[in-house]
mmCIF file of C-alpha atoms and ligand atoms in Angstrom:
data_model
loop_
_atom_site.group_PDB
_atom_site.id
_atom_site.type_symbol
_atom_site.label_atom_id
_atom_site.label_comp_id
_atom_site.label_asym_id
_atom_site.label_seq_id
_atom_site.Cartn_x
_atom_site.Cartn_y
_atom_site.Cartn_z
ATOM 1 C CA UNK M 1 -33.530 3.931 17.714
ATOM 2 C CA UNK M 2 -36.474 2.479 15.642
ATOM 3 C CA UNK M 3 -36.181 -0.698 13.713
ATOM 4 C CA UNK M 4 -36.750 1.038 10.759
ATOM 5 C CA UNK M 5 -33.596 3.474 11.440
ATOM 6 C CA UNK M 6 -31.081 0.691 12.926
ATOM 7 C CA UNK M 7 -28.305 -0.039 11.082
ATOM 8 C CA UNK M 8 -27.996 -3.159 8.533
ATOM 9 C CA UNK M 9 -26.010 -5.930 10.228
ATOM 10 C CA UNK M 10 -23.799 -6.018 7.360
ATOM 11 C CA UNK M 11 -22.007 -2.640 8.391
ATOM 12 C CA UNK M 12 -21.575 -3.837 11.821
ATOM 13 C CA UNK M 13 -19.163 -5.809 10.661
ATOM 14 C CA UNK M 14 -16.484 -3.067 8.849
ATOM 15 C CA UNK M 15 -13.715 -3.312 11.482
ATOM 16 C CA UNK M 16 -12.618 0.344 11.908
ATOM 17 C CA UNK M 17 -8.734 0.845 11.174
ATOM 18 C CA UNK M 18 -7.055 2.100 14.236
ATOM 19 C CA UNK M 19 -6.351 5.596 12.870
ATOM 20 C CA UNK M 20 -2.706 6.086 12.401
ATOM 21 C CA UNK M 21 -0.234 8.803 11.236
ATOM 22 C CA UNK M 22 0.875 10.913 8.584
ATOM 23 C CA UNK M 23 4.327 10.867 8.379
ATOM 24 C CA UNK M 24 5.955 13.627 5.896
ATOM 25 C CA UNK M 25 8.901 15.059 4.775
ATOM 26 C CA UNK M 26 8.438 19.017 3.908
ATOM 27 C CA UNK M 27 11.091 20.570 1.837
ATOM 28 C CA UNK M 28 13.515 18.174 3.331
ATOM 29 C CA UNK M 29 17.516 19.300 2.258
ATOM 30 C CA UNK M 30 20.878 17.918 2.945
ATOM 31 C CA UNK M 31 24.122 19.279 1.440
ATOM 32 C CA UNK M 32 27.660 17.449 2.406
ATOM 33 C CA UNK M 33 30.494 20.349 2.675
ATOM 34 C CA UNK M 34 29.172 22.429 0.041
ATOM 35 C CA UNK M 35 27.454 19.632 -2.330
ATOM 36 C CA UNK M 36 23.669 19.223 -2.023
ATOM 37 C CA UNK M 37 22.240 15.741 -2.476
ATOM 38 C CA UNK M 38 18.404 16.307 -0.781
ATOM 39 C CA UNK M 39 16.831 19.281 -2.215
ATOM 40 C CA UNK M 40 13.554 20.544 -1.899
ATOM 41 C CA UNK M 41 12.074 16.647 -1.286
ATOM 42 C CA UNK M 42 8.227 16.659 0.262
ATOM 43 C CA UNK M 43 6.036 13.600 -0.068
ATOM 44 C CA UNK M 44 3.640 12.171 2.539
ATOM 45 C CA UNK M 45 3.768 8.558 4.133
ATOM 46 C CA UNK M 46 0.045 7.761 4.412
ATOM 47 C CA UNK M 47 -1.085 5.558 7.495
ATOM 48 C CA UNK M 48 -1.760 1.774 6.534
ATOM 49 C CA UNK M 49 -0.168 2.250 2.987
ATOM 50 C CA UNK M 50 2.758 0.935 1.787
ATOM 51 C CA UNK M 51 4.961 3.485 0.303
ATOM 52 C CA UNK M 52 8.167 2.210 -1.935
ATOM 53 C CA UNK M 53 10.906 4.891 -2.074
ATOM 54 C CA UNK M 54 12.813 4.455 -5.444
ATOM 55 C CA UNK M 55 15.646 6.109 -7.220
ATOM 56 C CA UNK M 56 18.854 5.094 -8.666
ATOM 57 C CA UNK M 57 22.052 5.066 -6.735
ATOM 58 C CA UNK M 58 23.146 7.946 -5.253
ATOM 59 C CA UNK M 59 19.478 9.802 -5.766
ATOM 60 C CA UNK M 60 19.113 10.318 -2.350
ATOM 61 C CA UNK M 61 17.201 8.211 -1.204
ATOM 62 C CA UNK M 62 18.890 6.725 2.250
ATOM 63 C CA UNK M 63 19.846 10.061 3.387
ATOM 64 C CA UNK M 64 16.519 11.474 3.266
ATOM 65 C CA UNK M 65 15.622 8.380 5.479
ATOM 66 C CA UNK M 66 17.732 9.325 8.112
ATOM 67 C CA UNK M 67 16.698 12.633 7.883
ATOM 68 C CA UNK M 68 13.396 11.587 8.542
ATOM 69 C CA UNK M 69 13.834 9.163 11.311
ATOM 70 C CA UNK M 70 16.609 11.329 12.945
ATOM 71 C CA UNK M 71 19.834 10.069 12.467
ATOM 72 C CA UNK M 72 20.896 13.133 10.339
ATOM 73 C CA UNK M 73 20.081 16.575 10.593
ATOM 74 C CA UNK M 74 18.202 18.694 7.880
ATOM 75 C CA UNK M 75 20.070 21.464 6.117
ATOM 76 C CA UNK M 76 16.413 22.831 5.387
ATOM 77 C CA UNK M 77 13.022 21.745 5.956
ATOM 78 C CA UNK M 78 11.026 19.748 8.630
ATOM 79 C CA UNK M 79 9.582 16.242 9.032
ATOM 80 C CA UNK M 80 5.989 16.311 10.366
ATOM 81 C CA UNK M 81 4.181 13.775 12.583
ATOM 82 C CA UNK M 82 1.063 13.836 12.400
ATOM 83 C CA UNK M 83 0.667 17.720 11.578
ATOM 84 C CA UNK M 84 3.272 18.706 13.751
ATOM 85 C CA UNK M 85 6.793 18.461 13.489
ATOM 86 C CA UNK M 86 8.133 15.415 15.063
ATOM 87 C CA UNK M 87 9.223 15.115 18.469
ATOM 88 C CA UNK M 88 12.501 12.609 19.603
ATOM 89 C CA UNK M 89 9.390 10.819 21.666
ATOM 90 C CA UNK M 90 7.636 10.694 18.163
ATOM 91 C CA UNK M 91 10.858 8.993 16.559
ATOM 92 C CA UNK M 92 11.577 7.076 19.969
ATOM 93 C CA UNK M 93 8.274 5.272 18.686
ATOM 94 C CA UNK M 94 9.711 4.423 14.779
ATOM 95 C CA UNK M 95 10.987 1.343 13.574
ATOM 96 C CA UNK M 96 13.959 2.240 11.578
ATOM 97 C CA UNK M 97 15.998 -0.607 9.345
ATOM 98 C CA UNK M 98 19.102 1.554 8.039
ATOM 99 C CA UNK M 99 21.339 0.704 5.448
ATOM 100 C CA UNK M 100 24.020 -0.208 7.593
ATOM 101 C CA UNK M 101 22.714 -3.438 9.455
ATOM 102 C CA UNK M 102 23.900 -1.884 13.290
ATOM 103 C CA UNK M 103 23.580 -4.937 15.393
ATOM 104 C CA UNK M 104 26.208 -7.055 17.082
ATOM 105 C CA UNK M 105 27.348 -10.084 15.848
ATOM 106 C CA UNK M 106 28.828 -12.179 18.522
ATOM 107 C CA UNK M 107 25.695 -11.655 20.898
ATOM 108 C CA UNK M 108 23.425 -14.266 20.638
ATOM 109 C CA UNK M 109 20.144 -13.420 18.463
ATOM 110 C CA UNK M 110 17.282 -13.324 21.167
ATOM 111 C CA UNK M 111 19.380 -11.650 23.844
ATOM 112 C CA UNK M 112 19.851 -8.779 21.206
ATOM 113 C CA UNK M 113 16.419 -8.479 20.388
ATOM 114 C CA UNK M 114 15.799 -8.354 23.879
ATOM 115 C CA UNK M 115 17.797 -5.646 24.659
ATOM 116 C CA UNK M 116 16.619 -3.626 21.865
ATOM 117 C CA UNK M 117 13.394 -4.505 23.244
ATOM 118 C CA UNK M 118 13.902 -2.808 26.354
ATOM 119 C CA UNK M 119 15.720 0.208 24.583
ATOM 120 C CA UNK M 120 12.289 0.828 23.458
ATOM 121 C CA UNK M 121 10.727 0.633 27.084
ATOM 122 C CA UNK M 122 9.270 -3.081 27.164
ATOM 123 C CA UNK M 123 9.475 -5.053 30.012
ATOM 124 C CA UNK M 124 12.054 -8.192 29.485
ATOM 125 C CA UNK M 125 8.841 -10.601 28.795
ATOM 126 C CA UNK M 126 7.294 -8.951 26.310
ATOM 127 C CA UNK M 127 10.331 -8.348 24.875
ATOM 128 C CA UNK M 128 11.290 -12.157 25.000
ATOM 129 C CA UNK M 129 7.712 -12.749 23.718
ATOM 130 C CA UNK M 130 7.516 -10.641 20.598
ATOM 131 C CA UNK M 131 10.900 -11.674 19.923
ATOM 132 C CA UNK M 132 9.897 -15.523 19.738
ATOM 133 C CA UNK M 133 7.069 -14.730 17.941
ATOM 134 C CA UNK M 134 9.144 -12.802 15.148
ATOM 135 C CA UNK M 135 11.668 -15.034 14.859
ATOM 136 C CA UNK M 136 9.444 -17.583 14.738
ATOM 137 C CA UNK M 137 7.304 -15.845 11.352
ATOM 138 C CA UNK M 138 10.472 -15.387 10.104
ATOM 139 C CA UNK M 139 11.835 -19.324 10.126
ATOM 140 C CA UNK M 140 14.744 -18.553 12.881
ATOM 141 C CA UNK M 141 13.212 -20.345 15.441
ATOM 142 C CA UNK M 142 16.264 -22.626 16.052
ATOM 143 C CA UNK M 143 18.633 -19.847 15.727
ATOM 144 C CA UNK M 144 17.805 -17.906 18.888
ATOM 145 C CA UNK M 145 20.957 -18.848 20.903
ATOM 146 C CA UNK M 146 23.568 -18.467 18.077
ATOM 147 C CA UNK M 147 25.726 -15.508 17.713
ATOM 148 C CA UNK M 148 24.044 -13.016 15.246
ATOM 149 C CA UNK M 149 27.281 -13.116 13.061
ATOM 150 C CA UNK M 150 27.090 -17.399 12.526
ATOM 151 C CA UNK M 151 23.720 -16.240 10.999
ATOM 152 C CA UNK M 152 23.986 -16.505 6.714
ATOM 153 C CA UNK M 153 23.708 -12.858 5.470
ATOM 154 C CA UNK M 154 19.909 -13.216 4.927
ATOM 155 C CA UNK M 155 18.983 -14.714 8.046
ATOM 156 C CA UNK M 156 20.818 -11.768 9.605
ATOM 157 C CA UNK M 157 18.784 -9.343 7.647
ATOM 158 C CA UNK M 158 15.465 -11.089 8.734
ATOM 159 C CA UNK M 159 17.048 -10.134 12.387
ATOM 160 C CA UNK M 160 17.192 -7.025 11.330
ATOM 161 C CA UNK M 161 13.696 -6.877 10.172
ATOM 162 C CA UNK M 162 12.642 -8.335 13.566
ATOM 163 C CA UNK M 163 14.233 -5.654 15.258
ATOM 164 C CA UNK M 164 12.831 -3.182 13.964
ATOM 165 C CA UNK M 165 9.013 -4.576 14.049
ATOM 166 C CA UNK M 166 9.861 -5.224 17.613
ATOM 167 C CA UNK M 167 8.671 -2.864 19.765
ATOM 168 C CA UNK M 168 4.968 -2.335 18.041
ATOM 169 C CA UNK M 169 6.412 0.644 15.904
ATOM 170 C CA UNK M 170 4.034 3.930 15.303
ATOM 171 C CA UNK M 171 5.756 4.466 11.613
ATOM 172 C CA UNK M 172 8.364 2.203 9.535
ATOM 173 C CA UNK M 173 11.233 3.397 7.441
ATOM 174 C CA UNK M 174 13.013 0.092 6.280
ATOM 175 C CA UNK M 175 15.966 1.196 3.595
ATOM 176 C CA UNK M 176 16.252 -1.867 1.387
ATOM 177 C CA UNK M 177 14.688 -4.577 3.378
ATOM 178 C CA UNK M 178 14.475 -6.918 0.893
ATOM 179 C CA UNK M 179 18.151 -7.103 -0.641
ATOM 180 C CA UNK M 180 19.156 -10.523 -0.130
ATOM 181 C CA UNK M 181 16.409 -11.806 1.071
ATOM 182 C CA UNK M 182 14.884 -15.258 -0.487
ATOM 183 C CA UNK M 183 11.411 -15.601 -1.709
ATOM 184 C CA UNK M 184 10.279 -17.307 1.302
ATOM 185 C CA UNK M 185 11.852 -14.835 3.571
ATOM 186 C CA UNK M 186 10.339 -11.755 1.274
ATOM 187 C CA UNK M 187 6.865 -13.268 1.943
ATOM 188 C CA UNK M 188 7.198 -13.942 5.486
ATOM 189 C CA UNK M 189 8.366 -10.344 5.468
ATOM 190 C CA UNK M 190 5.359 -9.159 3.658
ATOM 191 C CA UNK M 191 2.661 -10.195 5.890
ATOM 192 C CA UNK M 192 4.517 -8.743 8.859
ATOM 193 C CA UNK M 193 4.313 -5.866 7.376
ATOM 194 C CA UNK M 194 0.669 -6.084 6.177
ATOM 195 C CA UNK M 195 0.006 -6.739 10.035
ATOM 196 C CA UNK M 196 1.533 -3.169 10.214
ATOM 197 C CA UNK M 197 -0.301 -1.539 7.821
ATOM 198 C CA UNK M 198 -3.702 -2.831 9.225
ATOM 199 C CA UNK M 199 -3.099 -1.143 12.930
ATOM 200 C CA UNK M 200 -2.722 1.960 10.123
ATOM 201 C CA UNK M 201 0.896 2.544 10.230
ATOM 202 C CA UNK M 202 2.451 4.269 7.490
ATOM 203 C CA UNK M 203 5.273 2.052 5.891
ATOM 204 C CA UNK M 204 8.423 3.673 3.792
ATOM 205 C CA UNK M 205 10.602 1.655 2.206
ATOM 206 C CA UNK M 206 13.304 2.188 -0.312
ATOM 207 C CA UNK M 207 14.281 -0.951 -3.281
ATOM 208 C CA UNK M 208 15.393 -0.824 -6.751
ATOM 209 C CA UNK M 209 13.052 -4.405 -6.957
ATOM 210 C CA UNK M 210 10.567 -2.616 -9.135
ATOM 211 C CA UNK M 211 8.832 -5.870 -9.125
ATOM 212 C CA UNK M 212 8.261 -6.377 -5.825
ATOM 213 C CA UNK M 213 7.353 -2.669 -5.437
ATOM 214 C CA UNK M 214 4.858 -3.074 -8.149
ATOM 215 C CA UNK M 215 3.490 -5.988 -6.364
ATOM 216 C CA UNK M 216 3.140 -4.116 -2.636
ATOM 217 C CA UNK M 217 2.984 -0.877 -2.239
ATOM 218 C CA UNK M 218 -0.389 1.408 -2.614
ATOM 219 C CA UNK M 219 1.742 4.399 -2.981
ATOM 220 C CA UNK M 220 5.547 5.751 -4.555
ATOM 221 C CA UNK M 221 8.015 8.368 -3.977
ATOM 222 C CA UNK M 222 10.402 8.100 -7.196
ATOM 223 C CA UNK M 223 13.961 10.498 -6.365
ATOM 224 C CA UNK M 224 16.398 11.393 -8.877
ATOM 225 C CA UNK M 225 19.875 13.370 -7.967
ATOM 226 C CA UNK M 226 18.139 14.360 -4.499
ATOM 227 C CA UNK M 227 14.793 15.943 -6.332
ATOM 228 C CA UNK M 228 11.481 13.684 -6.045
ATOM 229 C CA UNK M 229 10.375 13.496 -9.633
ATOM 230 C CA UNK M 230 6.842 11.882 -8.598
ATOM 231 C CA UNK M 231 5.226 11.004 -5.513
ATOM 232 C CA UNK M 232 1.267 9.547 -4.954
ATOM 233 C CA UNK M 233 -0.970 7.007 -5.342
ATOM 234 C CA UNK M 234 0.242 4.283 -7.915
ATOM 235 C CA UNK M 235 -2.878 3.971 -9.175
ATOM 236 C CA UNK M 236 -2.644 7.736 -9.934
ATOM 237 C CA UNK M 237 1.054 7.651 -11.493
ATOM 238 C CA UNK M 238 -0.373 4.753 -13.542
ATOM 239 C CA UNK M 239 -2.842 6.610 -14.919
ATOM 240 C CA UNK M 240 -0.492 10.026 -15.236
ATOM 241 C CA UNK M 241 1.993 7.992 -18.102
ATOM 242 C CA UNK M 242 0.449 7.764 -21.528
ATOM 243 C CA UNK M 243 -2.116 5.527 -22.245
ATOM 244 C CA UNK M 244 -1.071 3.187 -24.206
ATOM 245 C CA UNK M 245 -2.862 -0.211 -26.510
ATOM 246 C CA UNK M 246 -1.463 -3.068 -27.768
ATOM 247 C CA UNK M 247 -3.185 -4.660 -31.587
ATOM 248 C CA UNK M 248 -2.354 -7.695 -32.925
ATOM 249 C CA UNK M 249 -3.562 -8.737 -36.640
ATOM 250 C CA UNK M 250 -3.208 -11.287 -38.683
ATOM 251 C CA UNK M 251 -0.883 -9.766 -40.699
ATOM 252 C CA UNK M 252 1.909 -7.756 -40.427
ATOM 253 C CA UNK M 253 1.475 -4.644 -38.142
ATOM 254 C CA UNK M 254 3.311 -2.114 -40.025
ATOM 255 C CA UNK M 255 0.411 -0.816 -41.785
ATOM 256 C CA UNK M 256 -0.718 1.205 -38.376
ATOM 257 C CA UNK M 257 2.304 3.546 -38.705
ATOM 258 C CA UNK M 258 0.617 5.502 -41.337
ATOM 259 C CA UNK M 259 -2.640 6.220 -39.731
ATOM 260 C CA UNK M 260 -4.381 9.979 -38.685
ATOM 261 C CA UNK M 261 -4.208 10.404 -34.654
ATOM 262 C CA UNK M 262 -1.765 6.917 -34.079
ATOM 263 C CA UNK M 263 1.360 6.978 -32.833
ATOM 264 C CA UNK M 264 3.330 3.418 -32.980
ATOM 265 C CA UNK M 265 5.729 3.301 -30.206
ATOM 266 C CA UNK M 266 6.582 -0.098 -31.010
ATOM 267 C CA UNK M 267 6.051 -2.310 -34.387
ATOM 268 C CA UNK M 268 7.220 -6.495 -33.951
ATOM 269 C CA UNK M 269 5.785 -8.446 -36.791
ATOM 270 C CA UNK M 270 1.698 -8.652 -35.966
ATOM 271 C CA UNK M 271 2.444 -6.798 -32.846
ATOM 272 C CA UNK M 272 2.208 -3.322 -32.516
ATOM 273 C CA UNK M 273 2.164 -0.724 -29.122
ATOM 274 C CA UNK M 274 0.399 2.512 -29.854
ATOM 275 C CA UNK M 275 -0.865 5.388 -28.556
ATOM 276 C CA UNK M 276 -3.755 7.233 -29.595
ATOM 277 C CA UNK M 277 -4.814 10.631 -29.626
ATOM 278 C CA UNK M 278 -8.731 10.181 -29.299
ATOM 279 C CA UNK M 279 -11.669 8.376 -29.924
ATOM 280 C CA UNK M 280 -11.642 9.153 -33.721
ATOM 281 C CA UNK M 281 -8.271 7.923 -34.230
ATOM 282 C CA UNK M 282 -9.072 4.973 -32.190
ATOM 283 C CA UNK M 283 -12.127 4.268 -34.458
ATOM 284 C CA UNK M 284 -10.248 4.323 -37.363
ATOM 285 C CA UNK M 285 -7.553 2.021 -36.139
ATOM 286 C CA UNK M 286 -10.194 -0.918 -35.415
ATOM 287 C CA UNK M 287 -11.925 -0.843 -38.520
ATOM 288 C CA UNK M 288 -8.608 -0.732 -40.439
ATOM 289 C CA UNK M 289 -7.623 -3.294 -37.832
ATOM 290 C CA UNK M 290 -10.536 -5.671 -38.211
ATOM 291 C CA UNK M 291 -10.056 -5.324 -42.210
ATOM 292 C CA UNK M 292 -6.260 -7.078 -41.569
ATOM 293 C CA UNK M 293 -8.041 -9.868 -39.598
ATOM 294 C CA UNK M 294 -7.685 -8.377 -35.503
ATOM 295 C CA UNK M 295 -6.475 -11.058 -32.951
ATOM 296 C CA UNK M 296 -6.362 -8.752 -29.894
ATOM 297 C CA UNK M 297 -6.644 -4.890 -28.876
ATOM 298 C CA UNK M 298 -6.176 -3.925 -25.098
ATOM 299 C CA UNK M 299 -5.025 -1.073 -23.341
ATOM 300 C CA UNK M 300 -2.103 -1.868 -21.713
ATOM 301 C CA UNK M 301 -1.614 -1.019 -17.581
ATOM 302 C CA UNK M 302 1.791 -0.255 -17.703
ATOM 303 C CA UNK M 303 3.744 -1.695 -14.480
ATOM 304 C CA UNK M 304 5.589 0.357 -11.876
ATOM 305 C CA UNK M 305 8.660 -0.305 -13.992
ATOM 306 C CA UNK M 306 7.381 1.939 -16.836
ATOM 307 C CA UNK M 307 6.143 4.487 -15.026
ATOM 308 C CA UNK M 308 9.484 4.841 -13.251
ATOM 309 C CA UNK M 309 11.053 4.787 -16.941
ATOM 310 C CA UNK M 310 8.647 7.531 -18.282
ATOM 311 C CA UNK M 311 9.009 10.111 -14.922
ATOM 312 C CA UNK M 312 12.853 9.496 -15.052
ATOM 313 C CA UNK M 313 13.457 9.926 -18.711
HETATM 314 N N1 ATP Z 401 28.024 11.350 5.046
HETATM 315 C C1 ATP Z 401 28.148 11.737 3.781
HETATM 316 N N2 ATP Z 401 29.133 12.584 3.402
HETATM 317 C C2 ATP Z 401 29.252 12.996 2.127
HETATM 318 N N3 ATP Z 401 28.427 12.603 1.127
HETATM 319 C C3 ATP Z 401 27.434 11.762 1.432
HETATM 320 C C4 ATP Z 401 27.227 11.284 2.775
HETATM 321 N N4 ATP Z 401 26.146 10.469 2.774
HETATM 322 C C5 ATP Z 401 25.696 10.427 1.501
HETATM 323 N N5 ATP Z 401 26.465 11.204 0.690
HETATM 324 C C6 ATP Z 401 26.271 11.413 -0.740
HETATM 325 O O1 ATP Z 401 24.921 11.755 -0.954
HETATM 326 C C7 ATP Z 401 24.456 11.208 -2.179
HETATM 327 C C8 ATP Z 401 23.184 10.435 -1.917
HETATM 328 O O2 ATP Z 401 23.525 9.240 -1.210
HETATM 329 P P1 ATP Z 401 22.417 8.248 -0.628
HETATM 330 O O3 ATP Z 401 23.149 7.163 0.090
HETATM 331 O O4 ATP Z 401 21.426 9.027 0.122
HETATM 332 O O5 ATP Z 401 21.755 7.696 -1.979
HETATM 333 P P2 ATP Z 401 20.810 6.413 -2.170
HETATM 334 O O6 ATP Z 401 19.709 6.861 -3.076
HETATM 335 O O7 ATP Z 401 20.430 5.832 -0.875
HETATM 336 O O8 ATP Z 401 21.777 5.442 -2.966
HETATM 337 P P3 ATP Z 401 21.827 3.824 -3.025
HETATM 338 O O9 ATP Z 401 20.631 3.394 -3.837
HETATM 339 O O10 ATP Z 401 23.115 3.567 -3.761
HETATM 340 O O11 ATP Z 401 21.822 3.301 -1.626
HETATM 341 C C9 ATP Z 401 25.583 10.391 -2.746
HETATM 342 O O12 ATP Z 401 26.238 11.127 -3.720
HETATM 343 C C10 ATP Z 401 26.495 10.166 -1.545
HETATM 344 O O13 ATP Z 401 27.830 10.049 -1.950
#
């Protein structure tokens, strides 16, 4: 290679993601005698992005996860690994946090995660290793002799969470891994999974914290009575709600209601949220606007909680 044609030293230094799969449910259905409460669901788990899977109670949402992790059989449909649909050596490889916490409580906390360890086919010191090391990210260092079940309820869910991070999962499907956990213990939790999501595995996990969701994952699944009513990037979904613009004037705001091509969604004193329908009507709002003394006009990026209130309206 010439000089001329070698590459800049800068680009040497882009660490390439290990390249991770796709985990996706296709047409995934579950009736209970008779009663159908998955239908139809398909939406893609994308390697190294964090997926929330939201819904109100009931939607659907934990037994499509143990559809896709195993624990419950499809009435239609297939989960795909990579392509292909997924193997029990595929799923041996998951980390799966159900909804009912399954681990013993009078065996002491680092024997369990030992064991679980070796479930999974590590040998008893790496086991003991990673199991140190989780506990330890997770503040239980102390705790590792006590019986799981002297543990608070959110130390025993941060257990939980080190069991399934454990054995170096391929894929994670957590089902509300943050309920009752503190701040400190939903950060800690965080960058373990962010650790995840840089070897480029593909994180699911269901909340109805829209905040936090908001604030972690790349990409959403939103289910409603077993049918997903939006799935992608949030970035995209964002962008898929209307646009929207907050104005505030010296005056009051009421004045806007009457305008060609604005809508007001909401009035409050100076305040006003609008939508507009183009450039023309967003013309005439400013100079009308800047006439009643303007304070502030910005388009508004509506958070993950009002894009899960406009696809579920
Ligand atoms: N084993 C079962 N037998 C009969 N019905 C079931 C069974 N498991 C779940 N269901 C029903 O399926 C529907 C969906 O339940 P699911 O637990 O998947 O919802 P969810 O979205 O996880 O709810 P939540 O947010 O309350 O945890 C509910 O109506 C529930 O009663």
């Amino acid at each position: 290679m010439s000089a001329g044609t070698r590459p800049a030293a800068t680009t040497l230094r882009f660490r390439a993601r290990p390249a991770g799969h796709v985990l996706e449910a296709r047409g995934l259905s579950r009736a209970f005698g008779g009663r159908t409460v998955v239908e139809d669901v398909s939406f893609r788990v994308e390697p190294g992005r964090m997926t929330g899977f939201v819904g109100a109670n009931g939607a659907g949402k934990t037994t499509t996860m143990r559809m896709l992790t195993g624990v419950l059989r499809t009435t239609a449909g297939e989960v795909l690994w990579d392509g292909r649909p997924v193997t029990a050596a595929d799923r041996a490889g998951f980390g799966y946090m159900p909804e009912e916490r399954g681990l013993y409580p009078r065996q002491p906390v680092l024997d369990q995660l030992c064991y679980l360890g070796r479930l999974h086919g590590m040998d008893r010191r790496a086991a003991l290793a990673e199991a140190r090391r989780l506990l330890e990210r997770l503040d239980l260092a102390g705790r590792e002799r006590d019986p799981l079940g002297t543990l608070s309820l959110g130390n025993q869910q941060r257990v939980q969470i080190a069991a399934a991070l454990l054995h170096g999962p391929t894929a994670l499907v957590l089902d509300e891994p943050f309920s009752g956990l503190d701040p400190v213990a939903v950060d800690a939790m965080t960058g373990l999974l962010r650790e995840r999501l840089e070897q480029g595995v593909p994180v699911l996990f269901s909340s109805h914290q829209l905040d936090l969701v908001d604030r972690l994952c790349d990409s959403l699944v939103v289910l409603s009575a077993g049918r997903v009513l939006a799935a992608g990037a949030v970035e995209d979904l964002r962008r898929a709600g209307p646009r929207r613009h907050r104005l505030r004037c010296e005056q009051d705001a009421g004045w806007v209601r009457g305008l060609r091509g604005v809508r007001a969604v909401d009035v409050d004193g100076p305040d006003a949220v609008l939508e507009l329908d183009d450039d023309d009507a967003r013309r005439r709002l400013l100079r009308a606007a800047v006439e009643r003394g303007l304070v502030e006009f910005a388009e508004i990026v509506p958070g993950l909680a009002d894009v899960y209130r406009e696809v579920t309206r």
